[in-house]
Tab-separated table of C-alpha atoms in Angstrom:
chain	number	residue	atom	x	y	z
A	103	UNK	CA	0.000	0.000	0.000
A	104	UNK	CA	1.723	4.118	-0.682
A	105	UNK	CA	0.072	6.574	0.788
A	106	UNK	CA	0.588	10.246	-0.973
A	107	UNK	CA	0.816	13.053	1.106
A	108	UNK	CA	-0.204	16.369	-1.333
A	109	UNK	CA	-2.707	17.933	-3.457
A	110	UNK	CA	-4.614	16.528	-6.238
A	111	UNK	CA	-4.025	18.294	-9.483
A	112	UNK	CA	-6.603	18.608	-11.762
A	113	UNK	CA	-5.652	19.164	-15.499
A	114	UNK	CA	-6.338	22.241	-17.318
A	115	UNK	CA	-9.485	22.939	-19.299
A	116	UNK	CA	-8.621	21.817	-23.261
A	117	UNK	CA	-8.367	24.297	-25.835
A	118	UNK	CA	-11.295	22.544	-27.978
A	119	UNK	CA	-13.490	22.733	-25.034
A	120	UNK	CA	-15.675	26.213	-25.140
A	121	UNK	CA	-15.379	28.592	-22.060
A	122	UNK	CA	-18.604	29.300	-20.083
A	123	UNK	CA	-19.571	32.671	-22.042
A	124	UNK	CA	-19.676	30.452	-25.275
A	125	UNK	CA	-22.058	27.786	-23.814
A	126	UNK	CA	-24.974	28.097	-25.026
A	127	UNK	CA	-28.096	28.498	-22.250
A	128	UNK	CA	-30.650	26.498	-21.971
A	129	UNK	CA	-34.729	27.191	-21.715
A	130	UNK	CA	-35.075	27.292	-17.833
A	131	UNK	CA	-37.942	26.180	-16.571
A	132	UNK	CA	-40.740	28.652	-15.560
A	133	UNK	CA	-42.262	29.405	-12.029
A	134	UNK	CA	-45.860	29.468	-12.660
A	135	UNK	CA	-45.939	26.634	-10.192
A	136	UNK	CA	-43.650	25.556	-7.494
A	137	UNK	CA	-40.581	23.817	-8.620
A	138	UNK	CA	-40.029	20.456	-7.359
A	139	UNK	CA	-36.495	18.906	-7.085
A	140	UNK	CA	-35.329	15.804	-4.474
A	141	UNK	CA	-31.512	15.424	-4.153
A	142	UNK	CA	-30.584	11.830	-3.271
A	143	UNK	CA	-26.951	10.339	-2.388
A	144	UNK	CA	-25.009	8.899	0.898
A	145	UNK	CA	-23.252	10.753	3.617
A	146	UNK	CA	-20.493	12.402	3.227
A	147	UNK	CA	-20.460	13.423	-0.976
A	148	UNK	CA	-22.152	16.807	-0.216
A	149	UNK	CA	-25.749	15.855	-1.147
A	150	UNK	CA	-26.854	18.222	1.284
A	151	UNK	CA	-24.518	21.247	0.381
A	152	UNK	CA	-25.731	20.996	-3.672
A	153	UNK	CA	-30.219	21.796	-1.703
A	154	UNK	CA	-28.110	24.578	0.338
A	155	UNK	CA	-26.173	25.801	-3.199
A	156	UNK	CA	-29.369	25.707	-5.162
A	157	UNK	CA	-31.840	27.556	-2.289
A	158	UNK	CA	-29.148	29.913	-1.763
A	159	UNK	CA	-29.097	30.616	-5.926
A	160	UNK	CA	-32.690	31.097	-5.792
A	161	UNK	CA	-32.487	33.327	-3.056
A	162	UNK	CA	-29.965	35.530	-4.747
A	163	UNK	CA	-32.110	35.670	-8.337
A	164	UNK	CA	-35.058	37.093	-5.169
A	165	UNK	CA	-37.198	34.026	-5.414
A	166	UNK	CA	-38.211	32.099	-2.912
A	167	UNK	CA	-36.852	28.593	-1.791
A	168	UNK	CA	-37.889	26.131	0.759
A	169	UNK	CA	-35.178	23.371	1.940
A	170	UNK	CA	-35.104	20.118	4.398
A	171	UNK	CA	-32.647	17.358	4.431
A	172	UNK	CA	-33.280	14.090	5.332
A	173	UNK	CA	-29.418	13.333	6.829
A	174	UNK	CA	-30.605	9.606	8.485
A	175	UNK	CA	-26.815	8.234	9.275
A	176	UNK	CA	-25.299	10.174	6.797
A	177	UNK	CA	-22.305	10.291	8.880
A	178	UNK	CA	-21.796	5.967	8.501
A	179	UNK	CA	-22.248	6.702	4.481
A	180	UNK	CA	-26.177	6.359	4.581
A	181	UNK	CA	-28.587	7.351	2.765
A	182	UNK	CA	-28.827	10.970	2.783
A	183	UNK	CA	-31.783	13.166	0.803
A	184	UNK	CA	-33.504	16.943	0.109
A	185	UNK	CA	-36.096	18.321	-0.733
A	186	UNK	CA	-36.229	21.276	-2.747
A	187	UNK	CA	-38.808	23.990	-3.660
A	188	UNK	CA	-38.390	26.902	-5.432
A	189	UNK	CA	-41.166	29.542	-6.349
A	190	UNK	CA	-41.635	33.081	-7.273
A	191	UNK	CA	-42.458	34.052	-3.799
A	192	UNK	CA	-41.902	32.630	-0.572
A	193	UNK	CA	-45.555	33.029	-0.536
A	194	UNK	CA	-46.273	30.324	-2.701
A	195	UNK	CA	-44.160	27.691	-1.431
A	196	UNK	CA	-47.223	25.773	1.143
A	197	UNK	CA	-45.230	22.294	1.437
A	198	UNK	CA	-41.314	21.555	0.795
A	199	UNK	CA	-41.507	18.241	0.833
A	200	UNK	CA	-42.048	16.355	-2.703
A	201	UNK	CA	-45.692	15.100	-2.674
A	202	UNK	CA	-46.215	11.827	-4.505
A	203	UNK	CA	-45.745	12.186	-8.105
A	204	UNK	CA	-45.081	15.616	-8.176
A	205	UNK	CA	-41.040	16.074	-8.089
A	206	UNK	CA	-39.758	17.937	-11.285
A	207	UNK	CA	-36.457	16.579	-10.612
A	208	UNK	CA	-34.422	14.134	-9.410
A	209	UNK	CA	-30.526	14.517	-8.520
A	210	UNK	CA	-29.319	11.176	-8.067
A	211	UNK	CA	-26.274	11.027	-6.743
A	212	UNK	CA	-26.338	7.801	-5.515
A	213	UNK	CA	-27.996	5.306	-8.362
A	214	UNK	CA	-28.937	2.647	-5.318
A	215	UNK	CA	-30.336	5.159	-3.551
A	216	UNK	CA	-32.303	6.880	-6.264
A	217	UNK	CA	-34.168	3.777	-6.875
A	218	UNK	CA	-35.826	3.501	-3.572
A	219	UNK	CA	-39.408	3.743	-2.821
A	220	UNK	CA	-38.893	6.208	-0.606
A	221	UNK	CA	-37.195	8.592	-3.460
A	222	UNK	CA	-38.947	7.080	-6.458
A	223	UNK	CA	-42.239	7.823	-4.738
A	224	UNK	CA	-42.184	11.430	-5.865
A	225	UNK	CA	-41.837	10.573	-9.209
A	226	UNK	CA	-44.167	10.359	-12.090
A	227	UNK	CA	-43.965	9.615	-15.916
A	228	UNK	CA	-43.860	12.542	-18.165
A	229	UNK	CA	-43.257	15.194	-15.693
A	230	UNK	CA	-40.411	14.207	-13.867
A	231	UNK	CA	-36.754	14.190	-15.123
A	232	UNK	CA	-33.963	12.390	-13.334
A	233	UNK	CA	-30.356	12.582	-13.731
A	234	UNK	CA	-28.103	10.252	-11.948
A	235	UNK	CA	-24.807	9.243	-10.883
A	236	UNK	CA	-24.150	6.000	-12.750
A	237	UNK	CA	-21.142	5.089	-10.056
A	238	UNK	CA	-21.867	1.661	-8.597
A	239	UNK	CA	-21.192	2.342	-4.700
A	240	UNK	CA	-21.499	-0.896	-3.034
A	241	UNK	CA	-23.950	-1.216	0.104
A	242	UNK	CA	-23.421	-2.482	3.493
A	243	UNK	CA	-24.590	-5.560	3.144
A	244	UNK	CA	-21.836	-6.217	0.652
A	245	UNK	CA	-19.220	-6.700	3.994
A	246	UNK	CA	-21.688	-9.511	4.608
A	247	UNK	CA	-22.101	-10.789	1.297
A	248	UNK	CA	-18.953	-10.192	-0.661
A	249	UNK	CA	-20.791	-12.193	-3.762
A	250	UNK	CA	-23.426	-10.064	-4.148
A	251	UNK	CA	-24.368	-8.375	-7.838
A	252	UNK	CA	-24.948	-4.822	-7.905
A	253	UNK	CA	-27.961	-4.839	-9.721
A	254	UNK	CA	-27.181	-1.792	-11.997
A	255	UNK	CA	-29.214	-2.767	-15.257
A	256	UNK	CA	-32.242	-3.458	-12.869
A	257	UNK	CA	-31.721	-0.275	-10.781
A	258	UNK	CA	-31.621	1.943	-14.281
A	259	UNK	CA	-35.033	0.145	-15.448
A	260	UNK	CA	-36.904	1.103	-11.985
A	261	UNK	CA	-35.365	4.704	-12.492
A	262	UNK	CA	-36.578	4.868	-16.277
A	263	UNK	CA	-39.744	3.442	-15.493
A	264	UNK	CA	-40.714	5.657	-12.699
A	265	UNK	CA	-39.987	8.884	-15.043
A	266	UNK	CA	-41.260	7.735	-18.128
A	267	UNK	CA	-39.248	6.812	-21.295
A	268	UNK	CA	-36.274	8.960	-22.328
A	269	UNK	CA	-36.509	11.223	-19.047
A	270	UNK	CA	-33.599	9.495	-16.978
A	271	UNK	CA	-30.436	10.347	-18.091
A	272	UNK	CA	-26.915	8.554	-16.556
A	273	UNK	CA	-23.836	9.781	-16.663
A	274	UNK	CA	-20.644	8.747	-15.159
A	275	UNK	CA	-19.953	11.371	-12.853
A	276	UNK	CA	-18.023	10.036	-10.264
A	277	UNK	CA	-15.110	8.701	-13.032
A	278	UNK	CA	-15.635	11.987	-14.736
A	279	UNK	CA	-14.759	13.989	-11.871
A	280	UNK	CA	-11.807	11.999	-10.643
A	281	UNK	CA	-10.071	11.825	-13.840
A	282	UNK	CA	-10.861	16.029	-14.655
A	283	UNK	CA	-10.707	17.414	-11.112
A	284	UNK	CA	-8.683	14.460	-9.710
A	285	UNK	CA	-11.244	14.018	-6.736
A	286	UNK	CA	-14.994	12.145	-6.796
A	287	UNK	CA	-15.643	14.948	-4.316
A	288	UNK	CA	-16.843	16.725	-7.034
A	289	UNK	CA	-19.100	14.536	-8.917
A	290	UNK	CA	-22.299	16.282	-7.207
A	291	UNK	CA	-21.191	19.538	-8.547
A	292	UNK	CA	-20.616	18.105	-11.724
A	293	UNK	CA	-23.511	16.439	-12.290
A	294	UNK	CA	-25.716	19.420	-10.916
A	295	UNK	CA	-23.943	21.410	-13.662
A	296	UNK	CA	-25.100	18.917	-16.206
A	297	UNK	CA	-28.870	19.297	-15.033
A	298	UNK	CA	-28.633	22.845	-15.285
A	299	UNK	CA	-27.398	22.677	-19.399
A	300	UNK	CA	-30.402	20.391	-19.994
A	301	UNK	CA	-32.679	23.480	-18.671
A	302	UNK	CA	-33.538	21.147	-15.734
A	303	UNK	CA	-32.856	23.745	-13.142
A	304	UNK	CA	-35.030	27.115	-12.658
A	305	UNK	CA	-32.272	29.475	-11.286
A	306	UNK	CA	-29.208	31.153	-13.980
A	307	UNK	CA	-25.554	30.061	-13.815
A	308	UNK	CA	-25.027	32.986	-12.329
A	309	UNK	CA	-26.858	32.546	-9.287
A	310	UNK	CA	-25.523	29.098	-9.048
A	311	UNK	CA	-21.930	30.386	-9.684
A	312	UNK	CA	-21.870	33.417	-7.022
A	313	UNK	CA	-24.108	30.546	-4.521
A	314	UNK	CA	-20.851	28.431	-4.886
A	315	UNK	CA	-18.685	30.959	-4.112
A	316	UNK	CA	-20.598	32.258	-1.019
A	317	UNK	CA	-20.447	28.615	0.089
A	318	UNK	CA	-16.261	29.176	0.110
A	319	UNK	CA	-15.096	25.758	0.151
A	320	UNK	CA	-13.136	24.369	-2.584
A	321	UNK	CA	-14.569	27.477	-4.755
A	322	UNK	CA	-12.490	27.464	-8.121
A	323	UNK	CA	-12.903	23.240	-8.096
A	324	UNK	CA	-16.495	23.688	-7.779
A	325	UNK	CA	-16.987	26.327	-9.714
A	326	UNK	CA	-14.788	24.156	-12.728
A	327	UNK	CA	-17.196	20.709	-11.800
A	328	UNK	CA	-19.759	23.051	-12.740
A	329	UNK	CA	-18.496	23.686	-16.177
A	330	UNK	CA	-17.470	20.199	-16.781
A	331	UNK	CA	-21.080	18.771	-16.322
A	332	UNK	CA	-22.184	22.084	-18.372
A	333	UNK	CA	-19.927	20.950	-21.429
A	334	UNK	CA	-20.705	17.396	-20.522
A	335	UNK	CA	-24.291	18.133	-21.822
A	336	UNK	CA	-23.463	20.361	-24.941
A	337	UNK	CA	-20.466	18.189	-25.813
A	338	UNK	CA	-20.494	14.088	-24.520
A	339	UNK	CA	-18.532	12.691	-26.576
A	340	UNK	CA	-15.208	15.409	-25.894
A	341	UNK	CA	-15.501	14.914	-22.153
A	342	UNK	CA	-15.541	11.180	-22.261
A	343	UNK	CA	-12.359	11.747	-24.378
A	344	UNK	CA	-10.406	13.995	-22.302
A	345	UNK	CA	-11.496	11.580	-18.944
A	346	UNK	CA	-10.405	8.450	-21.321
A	347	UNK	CA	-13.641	6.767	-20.179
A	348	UNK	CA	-15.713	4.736	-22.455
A	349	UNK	CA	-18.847	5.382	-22.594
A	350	UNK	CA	-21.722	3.468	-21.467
A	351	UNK	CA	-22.977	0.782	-22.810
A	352	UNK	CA	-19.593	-0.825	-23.973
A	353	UNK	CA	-20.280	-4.016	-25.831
A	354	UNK	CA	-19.096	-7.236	-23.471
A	355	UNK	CA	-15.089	-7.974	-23.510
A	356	UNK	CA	-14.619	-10.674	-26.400
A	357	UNK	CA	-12.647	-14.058	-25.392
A	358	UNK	CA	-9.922	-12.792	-27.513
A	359	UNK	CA	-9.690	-9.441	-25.848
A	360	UNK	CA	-9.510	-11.061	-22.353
A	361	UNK	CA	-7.102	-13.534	-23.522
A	362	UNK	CA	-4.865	-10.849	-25.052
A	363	UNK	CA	-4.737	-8.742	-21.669
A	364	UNK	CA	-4.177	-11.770	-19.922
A	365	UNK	CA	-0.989	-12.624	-21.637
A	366	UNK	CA	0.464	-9.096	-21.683
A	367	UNK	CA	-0.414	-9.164	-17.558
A	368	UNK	CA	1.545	-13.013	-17.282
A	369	UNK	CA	4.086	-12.138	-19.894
A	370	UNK	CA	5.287	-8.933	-17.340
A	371	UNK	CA	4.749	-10.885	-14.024
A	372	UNK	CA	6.622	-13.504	-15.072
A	373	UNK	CA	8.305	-14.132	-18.859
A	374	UNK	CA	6.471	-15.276	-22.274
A	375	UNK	CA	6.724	-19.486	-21.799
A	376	UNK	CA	4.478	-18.657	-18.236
A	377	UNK	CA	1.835	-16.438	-20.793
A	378	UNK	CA	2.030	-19.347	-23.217
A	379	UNK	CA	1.030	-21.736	-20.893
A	380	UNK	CA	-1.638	-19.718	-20.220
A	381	UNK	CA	-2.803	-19.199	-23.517
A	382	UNK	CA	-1.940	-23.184	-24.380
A	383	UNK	CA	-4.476	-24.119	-21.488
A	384	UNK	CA	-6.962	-21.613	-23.019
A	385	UNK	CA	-7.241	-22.699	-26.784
A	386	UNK	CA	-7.417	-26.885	-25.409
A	387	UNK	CA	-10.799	-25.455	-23.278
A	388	UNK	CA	-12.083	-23.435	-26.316
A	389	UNK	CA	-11.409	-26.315	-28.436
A	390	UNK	CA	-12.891	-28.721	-26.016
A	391	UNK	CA	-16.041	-26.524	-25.704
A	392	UNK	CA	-16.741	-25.696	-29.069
A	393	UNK	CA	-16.742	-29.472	-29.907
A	394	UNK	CA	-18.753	-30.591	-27.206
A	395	UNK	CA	-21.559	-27.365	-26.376
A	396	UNK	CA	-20.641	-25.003	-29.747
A	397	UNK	CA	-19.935	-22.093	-27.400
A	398	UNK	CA	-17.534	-20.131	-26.217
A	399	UNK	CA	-19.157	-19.003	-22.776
A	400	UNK	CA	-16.979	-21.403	-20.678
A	401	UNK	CA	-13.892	-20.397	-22.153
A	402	UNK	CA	-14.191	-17.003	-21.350
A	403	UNK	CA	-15.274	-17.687	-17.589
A	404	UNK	CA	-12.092	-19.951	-17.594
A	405	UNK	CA	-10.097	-17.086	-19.448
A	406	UNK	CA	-11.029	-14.421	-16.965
A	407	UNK	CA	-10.247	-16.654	-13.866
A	408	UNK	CA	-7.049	-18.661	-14.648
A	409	UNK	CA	-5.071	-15.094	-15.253
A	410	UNK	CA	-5.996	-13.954	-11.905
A	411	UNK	CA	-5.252	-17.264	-9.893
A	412	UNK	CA	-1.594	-17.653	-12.303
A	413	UNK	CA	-0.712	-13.914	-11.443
A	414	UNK	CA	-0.482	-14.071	-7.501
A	415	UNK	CA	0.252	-10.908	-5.953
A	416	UNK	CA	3.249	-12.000	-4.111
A	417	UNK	CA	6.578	-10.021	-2.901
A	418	UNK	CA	8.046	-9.802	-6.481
A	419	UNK	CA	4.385	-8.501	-8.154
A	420	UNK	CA	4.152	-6.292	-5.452
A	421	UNK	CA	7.560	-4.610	-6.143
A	422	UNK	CA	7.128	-4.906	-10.052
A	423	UNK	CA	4.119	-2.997	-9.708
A	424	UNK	CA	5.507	0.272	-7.455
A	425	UNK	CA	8.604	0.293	-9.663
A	426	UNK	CA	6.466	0.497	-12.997
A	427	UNK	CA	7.475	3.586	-14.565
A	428	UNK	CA	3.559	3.687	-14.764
A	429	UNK	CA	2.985	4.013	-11.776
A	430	UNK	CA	4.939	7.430	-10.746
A	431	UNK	CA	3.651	8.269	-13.605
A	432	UNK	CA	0.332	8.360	-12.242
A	433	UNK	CA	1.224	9.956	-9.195
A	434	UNK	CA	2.361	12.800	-10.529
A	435	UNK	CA	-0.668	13.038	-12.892
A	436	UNK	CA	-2.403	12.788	-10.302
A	437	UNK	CA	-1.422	15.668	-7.761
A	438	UNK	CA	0.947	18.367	-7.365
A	439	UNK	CA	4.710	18.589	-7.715
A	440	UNK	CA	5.997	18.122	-3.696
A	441	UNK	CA	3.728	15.334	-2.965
A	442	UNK	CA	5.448	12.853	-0.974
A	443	UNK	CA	4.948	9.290	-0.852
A	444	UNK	CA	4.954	6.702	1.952
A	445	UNK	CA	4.926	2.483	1.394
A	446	UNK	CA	3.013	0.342	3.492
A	447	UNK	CA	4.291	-2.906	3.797
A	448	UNK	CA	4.524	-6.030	5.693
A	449	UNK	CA	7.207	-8.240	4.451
A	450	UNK	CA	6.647	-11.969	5.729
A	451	UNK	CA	9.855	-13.260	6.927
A	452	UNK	CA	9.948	-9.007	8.697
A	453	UNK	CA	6.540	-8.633	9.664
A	454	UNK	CA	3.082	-10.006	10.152
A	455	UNK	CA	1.160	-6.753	9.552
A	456	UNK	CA	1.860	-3.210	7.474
A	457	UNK	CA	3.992	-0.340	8.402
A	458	UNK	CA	5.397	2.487	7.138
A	459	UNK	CA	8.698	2.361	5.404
A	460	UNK	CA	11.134	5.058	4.708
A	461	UNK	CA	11.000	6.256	0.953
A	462	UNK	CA	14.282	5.438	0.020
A	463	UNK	CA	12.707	1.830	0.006
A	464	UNK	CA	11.398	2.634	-3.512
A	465	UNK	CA	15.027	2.284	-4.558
A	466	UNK	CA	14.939	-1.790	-3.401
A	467	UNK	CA	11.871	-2.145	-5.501
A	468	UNK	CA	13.673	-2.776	-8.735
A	469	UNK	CA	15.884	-5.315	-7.505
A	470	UNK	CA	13.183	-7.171	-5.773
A	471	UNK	CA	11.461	-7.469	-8.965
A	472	UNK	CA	13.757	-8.709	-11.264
A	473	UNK	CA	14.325	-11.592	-8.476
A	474	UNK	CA	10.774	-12.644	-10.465
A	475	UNK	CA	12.903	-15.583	-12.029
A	476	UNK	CA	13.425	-17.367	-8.691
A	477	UNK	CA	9.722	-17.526	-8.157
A	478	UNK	CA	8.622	-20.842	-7.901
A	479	UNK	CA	12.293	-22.510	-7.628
A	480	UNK	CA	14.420	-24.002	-4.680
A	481	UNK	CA	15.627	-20.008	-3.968
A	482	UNK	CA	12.185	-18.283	-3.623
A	483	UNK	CA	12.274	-17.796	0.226
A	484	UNK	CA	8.855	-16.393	-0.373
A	485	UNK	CA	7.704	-19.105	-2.062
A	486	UNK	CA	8.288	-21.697	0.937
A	487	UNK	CA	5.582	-19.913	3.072
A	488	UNK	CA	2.377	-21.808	3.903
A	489	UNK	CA	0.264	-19.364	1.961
A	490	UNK	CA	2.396	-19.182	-1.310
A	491	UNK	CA	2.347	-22.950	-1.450
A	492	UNK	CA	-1.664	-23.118	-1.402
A	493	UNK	CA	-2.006	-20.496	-3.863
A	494	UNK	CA	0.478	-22.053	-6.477
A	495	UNK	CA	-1.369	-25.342	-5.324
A	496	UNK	CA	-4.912	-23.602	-6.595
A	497	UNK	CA	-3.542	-23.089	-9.837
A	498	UNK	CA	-3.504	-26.772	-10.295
A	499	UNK	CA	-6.688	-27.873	-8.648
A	500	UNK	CA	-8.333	-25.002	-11.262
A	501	UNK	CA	-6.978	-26.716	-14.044
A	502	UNK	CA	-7.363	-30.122	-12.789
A	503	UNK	CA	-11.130	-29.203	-12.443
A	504	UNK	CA	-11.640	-27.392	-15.546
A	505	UNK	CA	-10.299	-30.413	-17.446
A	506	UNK	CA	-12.622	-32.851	-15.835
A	507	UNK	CA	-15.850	-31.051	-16.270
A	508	UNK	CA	-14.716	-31.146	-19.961
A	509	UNK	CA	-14.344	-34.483	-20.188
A	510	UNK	CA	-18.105	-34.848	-19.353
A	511	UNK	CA	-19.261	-31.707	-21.177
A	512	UNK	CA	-22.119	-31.527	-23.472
A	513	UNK	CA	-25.183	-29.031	-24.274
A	514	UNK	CA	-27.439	-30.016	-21.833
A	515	UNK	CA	-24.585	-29.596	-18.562
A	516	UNK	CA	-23.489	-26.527	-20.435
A	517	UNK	CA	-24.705	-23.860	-18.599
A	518	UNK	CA	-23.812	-25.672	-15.140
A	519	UNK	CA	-20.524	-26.460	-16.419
A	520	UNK	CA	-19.921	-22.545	-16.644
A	521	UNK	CA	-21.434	-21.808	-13.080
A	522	UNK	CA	-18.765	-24.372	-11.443
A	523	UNK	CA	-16.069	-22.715	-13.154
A	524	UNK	CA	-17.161	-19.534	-11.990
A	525	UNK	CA	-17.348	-20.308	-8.394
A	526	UNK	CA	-13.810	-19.668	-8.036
A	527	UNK	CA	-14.429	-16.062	-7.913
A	528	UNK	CA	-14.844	-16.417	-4.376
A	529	UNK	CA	-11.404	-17.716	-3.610
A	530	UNK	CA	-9.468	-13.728	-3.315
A	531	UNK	CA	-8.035	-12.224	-0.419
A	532	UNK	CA	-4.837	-12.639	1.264
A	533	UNK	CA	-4.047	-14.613	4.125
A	534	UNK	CA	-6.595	-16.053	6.875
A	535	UNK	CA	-9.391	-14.180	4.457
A	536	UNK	CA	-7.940	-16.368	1.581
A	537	UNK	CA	-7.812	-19.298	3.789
A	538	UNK	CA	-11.680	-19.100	4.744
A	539	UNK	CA	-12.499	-18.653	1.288
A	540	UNK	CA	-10.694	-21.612	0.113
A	541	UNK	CA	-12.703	-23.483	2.425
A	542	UNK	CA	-15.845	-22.276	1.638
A	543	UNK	CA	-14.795	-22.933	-1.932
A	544	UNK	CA	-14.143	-26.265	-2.006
């Protein structure tokens, strides 16, 4: 583990992207009614401080805005929501909260949370419009259940279906704002900012701009999340580009772009005759399969799996990795010159659990890595420890498993054929985690 001590850097604006003045402005809506908007996300990503920027932006344009938040135990990264209503007048602002069916809005920062009752209630085909945070932020009862799905497809049909056809829109805010701003602090702001350019919002940019800087944290970050989800509206496609995020809806990896990562990955952690193996191993199962079911679904289960059980992350990966030139790479992409950086580590034969190290271990890490070629020979000392034996010893059970369920494969065990291979998902983790999982495994 490194730890970085410094600030994020956030790269500049690109010259093809158009300033603010040059946006275009959308048709805001009108307030011949109350305005209706419910803000939903978990503790702690400023779902409450985008009601207080937006009430404060009405205030400043001299209409009136009603607020309450709904905090719960925001504070243990719970569900968290506001209500918003902005009118005219004070005057005309009876009720803040959203009555069933009648939200104009929905700010989703949180998809999961979004598509609860107790949000989706106020929402109603054809008049309201939702646009959510697409991040998949796993729940508590994933600590519980570390197999558990998150059911994104099925959360985005309850979403679309309580608005109505074409009125939810997703966007990936939280990669967006980590890879432009270098912090998913912002993704709130950013996504608020793309509501606003689809005329979502009834208050100027103006307002919203001089609310943000009132609110004085963070001011010229927020105030640049703002633009970003601005442009992100007016211009998709140039903002995915700049983040180098795909975007949505990405067609499903094909076997031979799994198998192609998979020997670049085993080629660098070990040499090219471990990748071929590999890749040997792989074309006998596709083979196999295609003969026997005329599919490739097994292969690619098998595929996925087999590179992350032959690529242990033992003592040599672990220095390969930190003395990538990638990786510094990163870090300085990533925040501003003077950051300094810490390792976290717990050597076996030194330690049982992590500590800090001084930096100048960075300078080992090379040297440790190119020891790669003893792993797995009479002079890996790592390799003689109790858990580096079992996890070389799970490569071969894997493959001693896959081979028999081939040897009684046909179309009609397909399908369960695929499900047993896939079980061995569950075997990850180091140590007495691994150990328990193995168990449960087998």
């Amino acid at each position: 583990m490194v730890t970085v001590e410094g600030a994020p850097m956030s790269p500049p604006v690109q010259e093809r992207i158009k300033p603010p003045s040059e946006l275009p402005g959308p048709e805001l809506p009108g307030l011949e009614k109350p305005f209706s908007m419910v803000i939903a996300g978990i503790g702690g990503t400023g779902v409450v401080t985008i009601g207080q920027i937006l009430a404060q932006a009405a205030q400043i344009e001299g209409l009136g805005a009603g607020l309450i938040d709904m905090s719960g135990i925001s504070q243990k990264n719970g569900t968290v929501f506001s209500h918003l209503k902005i009118a005219a007048s004070r005057e005309d602002i009876t009720a803040i909260r959203a009555a069933a069916g009648g939200a104009d809005l929905i700010l989703g920062c949180d998809m999961l949370t979004t598509a609860s009752d107790r949000i989706l209630y106020a929402a109603s085909p054809g008049r309201t419009r939702a646009v959510v945070n697409s991040h998949e932020v796993m729940p508590a009862q994933f600590t519980h259940d570390p197999d558990m799905d998150y059911p994104a497809q099925a959360l985005r049909l309850r979403i679309g279906a309580a608005c109505g056809e074409g009125n939810a829109d997703f966007h990936q805010a939280t990669a967006l704002a980590s890879a432009l701003l270098g912090d998913a602090i912002f993704a709130n702001v950013l996504l608020m900012g793309a509501a606003w350019q689809k005329g979502l919002i009834p208050v100027s940019h103006t307002a919203i701009e001089e609310a943000i800087r009132l609110n004085g944290v963070a001011v010229e970050k927020n105030l640049t999340a703002f633009h970003w989800g601005r442009i992100l509206t007016h211009d998709p496609e140039t903002v995915l580009q700049i983040a180098r995020l795909e975007p949505q809806g990405k067609q499903e990896e094909s076997l031979r772009d799994i198998q192609k990562r998979a020997e670049a990955l085993l080629t660098a952690y070990q040499d090219a005759d471990y990748a071929r193996q590999y890749s040997d191993f792989i074309g006998m199962v596709r083979k196999q399969e295609w003969q026997r079911a005329g599919s490739e679904d097994l292969t690619k289960v098998v595929a996925h799996h087999l590179a992350r059980l032959m690529a242990i992350k033992d003592e040599y990966e672990v220095a390969r990795l930190h003395a990538d030139p990638a990786f510094a790479r990163r870090i300085a992409a990533d925040f501003a010159p003077g950051a300094r950086i810490r390792p976290h580590f717990a050597p076996p034969l030194l330690s049982r659990r992590k500590r800090p190290w001084p930096t100048w271990t960075f300078r080992l890490l090379p040297r440790l890595a190119r020891l790669k070629r003893l792993r797995g020979t009479n002079f890996d000392i790592f390799g003689k420890t109790k858990e580096r034996r079992a996890e070389r010893a799970d490569i071969a059970a894997y493959r001693e498993l896959i081979e028999t369920l081939l040897t009684r494969l046909d179309k009609s065990n397909h399908a369960q054929a695929v499900e047993i291979a896939a079980l061995v998902a569950r075997l990850r983790g180091f140590g007495p985690v691994r150990q328990k999982a193995r168990q449960e495994y087998e």
